[in-house]
Amino acid sequence: MNRTWTFTDLEFVVLWENLTGELLPPPFTVTSTIPLYYDYLREKRETSERLRTTLRGSFDHVLTSIARPDLRITVNGWDTDDSGGADGRLRILAARAGSHGYVVRQLPGDTPDDSDGFTITACDPLALADTIVAALPDTAPGSPAEIPLATPGSGNDDVDQLLQKSPTAAEYGSLVSVRSARFFRVQPAMMGAIDVVQGSSVFGPRGITRRRLEWRDLPGHGRYAIRHAGPWRALGVDATKFTSMINICVADIIRAIKDERGA
């Protein structure tokens, strides 16, 4: 059984700041309920001392792997129908460092910007994509199975106007720009972005390789995934297909890491 650690929001903030000296990484966000600044500093200091006594350094290797991984996967999802409820948000950070894999999940608090704590689960580093997809709501694959999309910035912003003016809009139905516009007009029940990012590069921040996937759960149609690269298209995906798409992004990052190390 994979080991899981659970921390309050303040405990996780303190652990992270003590190790990195930085704020929590995306996609996490925490709003303190302690109203006074100096009271907050005191609570942080007391929490730090307590964690130092209880953990005794046993958690350092876990947090270091998460903070300085070979690659990380961030998941930021939201329920578009949710009117401010915390349950409508999904925030996950998965990290792969050597032979270790960890998945950090922010537990929903009272509002979308609050947290009720964090869980950190150790897992097979090759199973990060499986773990992420398993955390998403169970949704049928999108139908139709593939929808071509207009390339962002390709100058198709007047499609809606064209459809309104045309007395026979159906004649434009096969145009990629039209199909793309119709796809994005459907409000998703849930949507989000998955970023797969190289942990560091010998060439500095500009050398870091990144890949992005977007998913959209469309009522009456199912789940679609979009890779932010050409050819642009929305693919209907089940859990297996979506996992495969994430793993393809992971393979791209691993390839970039190996190329750098062999240079």
mmCIF file of N, CA and C in Angstrom, residues 33 39 53 66 72 74 94 99 108 126 134 141 163 168 192 195-196 212 244:
data_model
loop_
_atom_site.group_PDB
_atom_site.id
_atom_site.type_symbol
_atom_site.label_atom_id
_atom_site.label_comp_id
_atom_site.label_asym_id
_atom_site.label_seq_id
_atom_site.Cartn_x
_atom_site.Cartn_y
_atom_site.Cartn_z
ATOM 1 N N THR A 33 -6.765 31.858 7.889
ATOM 2 C CA THR A 33 -7.921 32.308 8.674
ATOM 3 C C THR A 33 -7.482 33.092 9.911
ATOM 4 N N ASP A 39 0.137 37.364 14.757
ATOM 5 C CA ASP A 39 -0.392 36.090 15.241
ATOM 6 C C ASP A 39 -0.093 34.975 14.239
ATOM 7 N N THR A 53 9.973 18.505 15.746
ATOM 8 C CA THR A 53 10.001 17.486 16.797
ATOM 9 C C THR A 53 9.353 16.186 16.339
ATOM 10 N N ILE A 66 9.746 16.535 -4.134
ATOM 11 C CA ILE A 66 8.625 17.302 -4.686
ATOM 12 C C ILE A 66 9.083 18.696 -5.118
ATOM 13 N N ARG A 72 7.615 17.633 -13.132
ATOM 14 C CA ARG A 72 6.403 17.802 -12.335
ATOM 15 C C ARG A 72 5.195 17.880 -13.257
ATOM 16 N N THR A 74 1.322 19.410 -13.031
ATOM 17 C CA THR A 74 0.346 20.168 -12.252
ATOM 18 C C THR A 74 -1.027 20.049 -12.901
ATOM 19 N N ALA A 94 2.031 16.531 -9.076
ATOM 20 C CA ALA A 94 2.707 15.233 -9.052
ATOM 21 C C ALA A 94 4.168 15.449 -9.413
ATOM 22 N N SER A 99 13.785 7.371 -8.770
ATOM 23 C CA SER A 99 12.892 6.218 -8.622
ATOM 24 C C SER A 99 11.708 6.510 -7.709
ATOM 25 N N PRO A 108 -10.233 20.541 -0.551
ATOM 26 C CA PRO A 108 -11.056 21.751 -0.645
ATOM 27 C C PRO A 108 -11.424 22.309 0.717
ATOM 28 N N LEU A 126 6.245 5.810 -12.489
ATOM 29 C CA LEU A 126 5.712 5.542 -13.820
ATOM 30 C C LEU A 126 4.189 5.587 -13.850
ATOM 31 N N ALA A 134 -7.192 9.140 -12.426
ATOM 32 C CA ALA A 134 -8.105 8.522 -11.460
ATOM 33 C C ALA A 134 -8.727 9.552 -10.530
ATOM 34 N N PRO A 141 -16.095 9.093 -22.708
ATOM 35 C CA PRO A 141 -15.313 9.786 -23.738
ATOM 36 C C PRO A 141 -16.203 10.622 -24.644
ATOM 37 N N LEU A 163 -21.753 33.133 -39.089
ATOM 38 C CA LEU A 163 -22.889 32.227 -38.938
ATOM 39 C C LEU A 163 -24.200 33.001 -38.796
ATOM 40 N N THR A 168 -27.758 30.296 -44.885
ATOM 41 C CA THR A 168 -27.608 28.831 -44.916
ATOM 42 C C THR A 168 -26.321 28.479 -44.195
ATOM 43 N N GLY A 192 -10.126 22.001 -17.266
ATOM 44 C CA GLY A 192 -8.886 22.266 -16.562
ATOM 45 C C GLY A 192 -7.683 22.081 -17.458
ATOM 46 N N ASP A 195 -0.232 20.544 -16.894
ATOM 47 C CA ASP A 195 1.075 20.966 -17.377
ATOM 48 C C ASP A 195 2.132 19.961 -16.947
ATOM 49 N N VAL A 196 2.907 19.486 -17.906
ATOM 50 C CA VAL A 196 4.020 18.577 -17.638
ATOM 51 C C VAL A 196 5.290 19.371 -17.898
ATOM 52 N N ARG A 212 1.501 20.962 -22.481
ATOM 53 C CA ARG A 212 0.210 21.254 -21.840
ATOM 54 C C ARG A 212 -0.916 20.486 -22.520
ATOM 55 N N SER A 244 -2.670 7.864 -21.583
ATOM 56 C CA SER A 244 -1.673 7.738 -22.641
ATOM 57 C C SER A 244 -1.215 9.102 -23.141
#
